[in-house]
Amino acid sequence: SGKLYRSTNSGNTWASYTSLTDNLKSVFSLNDNVWISSDNGKIFKTLKTNSSIDVVNIGVTSTINSVIFVNDNVGFLCGDGGVLYKSIDGGTSWTLSNSGIGTVKLNSISFSDLQNGVTVGESGKVFLTVNGGATWTQENVNTTQNLLKVKYFNDGISLVGEYGVLMLKPNGSAWTAVNTRINTDITGVSGMSM
């Protein structure tokens, strides 16, 4: 728990930076800012340069599983129990933004722009927003597996999960499952487009 490593040479070497007592869940960087989510309702903010790690308490005790920023000011986080918050001031303050979600465990969140976002969680739950997180609408997808990671690209959405789940939703199209021919969990999705 709490192990954090930092590289200053594009990953050729790594050094232990600090040891936090919290279980770290995800990391996100945009420009010079780095955000780390953790348990106990906390996120951490630091810079890509060698700098201090500041604790940001959200005001909840739930685990925060994912944090992202759309730009330097607007960010979102999600976690256990339907926790979903939005910041419009660079992460200084956070307001609840989970209308339409309920108490489902949310594992990942992603936005393609300031308005369009997606969050995924346990039991195949997928929620979309088209108004910057003011309201969320549940999507019907053909899986009940826990969904672990989602990425909202400019041309559509990719999500992955337990037992080899991989689903795609090109803009303007329905969700389609990709047969990955594996039964292991897929825990990450990245790239520039679908």
Coordinates of C-alpha atoms in Angstrom, one line a residue:
S1 CA 0.0 0.0 0.0
G2 CA 1.1 3.5 -0.7
K3 CA 4.1 2.8 -2.8
L4 CA 4.9 5.6 -5.3
Y5 CA 7.6 5.6 -7.9
R6 CA 8.8 8.4 -10.1
S7 CA 11.0 8.5 -13.2
T8 CA 12.7 11.6 -14.5
N9 CA 14.2 10.0 -17.6
S10 CA 11.2 8.5 -19.5
G11 CA 11.1 5.4 -17.5
N12 CA 14.7 4.2 -17.8
T13 CA 15.1 4.3 -14.1
W14 CA 12.7 4.6 -11.2
A15 CA 13.1 5.9 -7.7
S16 CA 10.8 5.6 -4.7
Y17 CA 9.4 9.0 -3.9
T18 CA 7.4 8.5 -0.8
S19 CA 5.4 5.9 1.1
L20 CA 1.8 6.8 1.7
T21 CA -0.4 4.7 4.0
D22 CA -3.3 4.7 1.6
N23 CA -4.0 2.0 -1.0
L24 CA -3.5 3.8 -4.3
K25 CA -6.0 3.0 -7.1
S26 CA -5.3 5.0 -10.2
V27 CA -3.1 7.8 -11.6
F28 CA -3.9 10.5 -14.2
S29 CA -1.8 13.2 -15.6
L30 CA -2.6 16.3 -17.7
N31 CA -0.1 18.9 -18.6
D32 CA 2.2 19.2 -15.5
N33 CA -0.5 18.0 -13.0
V34 CA -0.6 14.4 -11.7
W35 CA -3.7 13.1 -9.8
I36 CA -3.7 9.8 -7.8
S37 CA -6.9 8.2 -6.4
S38 CA -7.0 6.1 -3.2
D39 CA -9.1 4.7 -0.5
N40 CA -10.6 6.6 2.4
G41 CA -12.1 9.3 0.2
K42 CA -8.8 10.9 -0.7
I43 CA -7.0 11.9 -3.8
F44 CA -3.5 13.2 -4.1
K45 CA -2.1 15.9 -6.3
T46 CA 1.5 16.4 -7.4
L47 CA 3.4 17.7 -10.4
K48 CA 5.4 15.8 -13.0
T49 CA 8.5 17.4 -11.6
N50 CA 10.0 16.5 -8.2
S51 CA 7.4 18.1 -5.9
S52 CA 5.4 17.5 -2.8
I53 CA 2.3 15.3 -2.8
D54 CA -0.7 17.2 -1.5
V55 CA -3.7 15.3 0.0
V56 CA -7.2 16.4 -1.2
N57 CA -10.1 15.2 1.0
I58 CA -13.3 14.9 -0.9
G59 CA -15.5 14.7 2.1
V60 CA -16.4 11.0 1.8
T61 CA -14.9 7.8 3.3
S62 CA -15.5 5.7 0.2
T63 CA -12.7 4.4 -2.0
I64 CA -12.0 6.7 -5.0
N65 CA -11.2 4.3 -7.9
S66 CA -10.6 6.8 -10.7
V67 CA -9.9 10.4 -11.3
I68 CA -9.6 12.3 -14.6
F69 CA -9.3 15.9 -15.7
V70 CA -10.7 17.3 -19.0
N71 CA -8.6 20.4 -18.7
D72 CA -6.7 22.2 -16.0
N73 CA -9.9 23.2 -14.2
V74 CA -12.6 20.6 -14.8
G75 CA -12.1 17.1 -13.3
F76 CA -14.2 14.1 -12.3
L77 CA -13.7 11.2 -9.9
C78 CA -15.7 8.1 -9.2
G79 CA -15.7 5.3 -6.6
D80 CA -17.5 2.9 -4.4
G81 CA -21.2 3.4 -3.5
G82 CA -22.0 5.5 -6.5
V83 CA -19.5 8.3 -5.5
L84 CA -19.1 10.6 -8.4
Y85 CA -17.8 14.2 -8.0
K86 CA -16.9 17.1 -10.2
S87 CA -14.4 19.9 -9.8
I88 CA -14.4 23.2 -11.8
D89 CA -11.5 24.8 -9.9
G90 CA -8.6 22.6 -10.6
G91 CA -9.4 20.1 -7.8
T92 CA -9.6 22.5 -4.9
S93 CA -13.3 21.8 -4.3
W94 CA -15.5 19.0 -5.4
T95 CA -19.4 18.7 -5.7
L96 CA -21.5 15.6 -6.0
S97 CA -22.5 14.9 -9.6
N98 CA -24.1 11.4 -9.6
S99 CA -27.7 12.1 -10.5
G100 CA -29.1 8.9 -12.0
I101 CA -26.4 6.5 -10.8
G102 CA -27.5 5.2 -7.4
T103 CA -25.1 3.2 -5.1
V104 CA -23.2 1.0 -7.6
K105 CA -19.5 0.6 -7.3
L106 CA -17.9 2.7 -10.0
N107 CA -14.4 1.7 -11.2
S108 CA -13.5 4.1 -14.0
I109 CA -14.5 7.4 -15.6
S110 CA -13.6 9.1 -18.8
F111 CA -14.6 12.2 -20.8
S112 CA -14.1 13.1 -24.5
D113 CA -14.8 16.8 -23.9
L114 CA -16.4 19.0 -21.2
Q115 CA -19.9 17.6 -21.9
N116 CA -19.6 13.9 -22.9
G117 CA -18.6 11.3 -20.3
V118 CA -18.9 7.7 -19.4
T119 CA -18.4 5.8 -16.1
V120 CA -18.4 2.0 -15.6
G121 CA -18.7 -0.3 -12.6
E122 CA -19.8 -3.5 -11.1
S123 CA -22.3 -5.9 -12.7
G124 CA -21.9 -4.5 -16.2
K125 CA -23.1 -1.0 -15.2
V126 CA -22.4 1.8 -17.7
F127 CA -23.6 5.4 -17.4
L128 CA -23.3 8.2 -19.9
T129 CA -23.6 12.0 -19.6
V130 CA -24.1 14.5 -22.3
N131 CA -24.3 17.6 -20.0
G132 CA -21.0 17.6 -18.1
G133 CA -22.1 15.2 -15.4
A134 CA -25.3 17.1 -14.4
T135 CA -27.3 13.9 -15.1
W136 CA -26.3 10.3 -16.0
T137 CA -28.3 7.7 -18.0
Q138 CA -27.7 4.0 -17.7
E139 CA -26.8 2.2 -20.9
N140 CA -27.9 -1.3 -21.7
V141 CA -24.8 -3.5 -22.5
N142 CA -24.8 -7.2 -22.9
T143 CA -22.7 -8.2 -19.9
T144 CA -23.1 -8.6 -16.2
Q145 CA -19.3 -8.8 -15.5
N146 CA -17.6 -6.1 -13.5
L147 CA -16.3 -3.4 -15.8
L148 CA -12.9 -2.2 -14.8
K149 CA -11.7 0.5 -17.2
V150 CA -13.3 2.8 -19.8
K151 CA -11.9 5.3 -22.3
Y152 CA -14.0 7.9 -24.2
F153 CA -12.2 8.6 -27.5
N154 CA -13.2 11.3 -30.0
D155 CA -14.6 8.5 -32.2
G156 CA -16.4 6.4 -29.5
I157 CA -16.0 4.4 -26.3
S158 CA -14.0 1.3 -25.4
L159 CA -14.5 -0.5 -22.1
V160 CA -12.9 -3.6 -20.6
G161 CA -13.6 -5.9 -17.6
E162 CA -13.5 -9.2 -16.0
Y163 CA -13.2 -12.5 -17.9
G164 CA -12.0 -10.9 -21.1
V165 CA -14.8 -8.4 -21.6
L166 CA -14.1 -5.9 -24.3
M167 CA -16.9 -3.7 -25.7
L168 CA -16.9 -0.9 -28.3
K169 CA -19.4 1.8 -29.0
P170 CA -18.5 3.9 -32.1
N171 CA -20.1 7.3 -32.1
G172 CA -23.7 7.0 -33.3
S173 CA -23.7 3.2 -33.0
A174 CA -24.8 0.5 -30.6
W175 CA -22.5 -1.4 -28.2
T176 CA -20.7 -4.4 -29.7
A177 CA -18.8 -7.1 -27.8
V178 CA -15.4 -8.2 -29.1
N179 CA -14.6 -11.9 -28.7
T180 CA -11.1 -11.7 -27.0
R181 CA -10.9 -15.5 -26.6
I182 CA -9.5 -15.0 -23.1
N183 CA -11.0 -15.5 -19.6
T184 CA -8.6 -13.3 -17.7
D185 CA -9.5 -9.8 -16.6
I186 CA -8.6 -6.9 -18.8
T187 CA -7.7 -4.0 -16.6
G188 CA -6.6 -1.2 -18.9
V189 CA -7.5 0.6 -22.2
S190 CA -5.5 3.4 -23.8
G191 CA -4.7 4.9 -27.1
M192 CA -5.6 7.9 -29.3
S193 CA -8.7 6.4 -31.0
M194 CA -10.8 3.3 -31.2

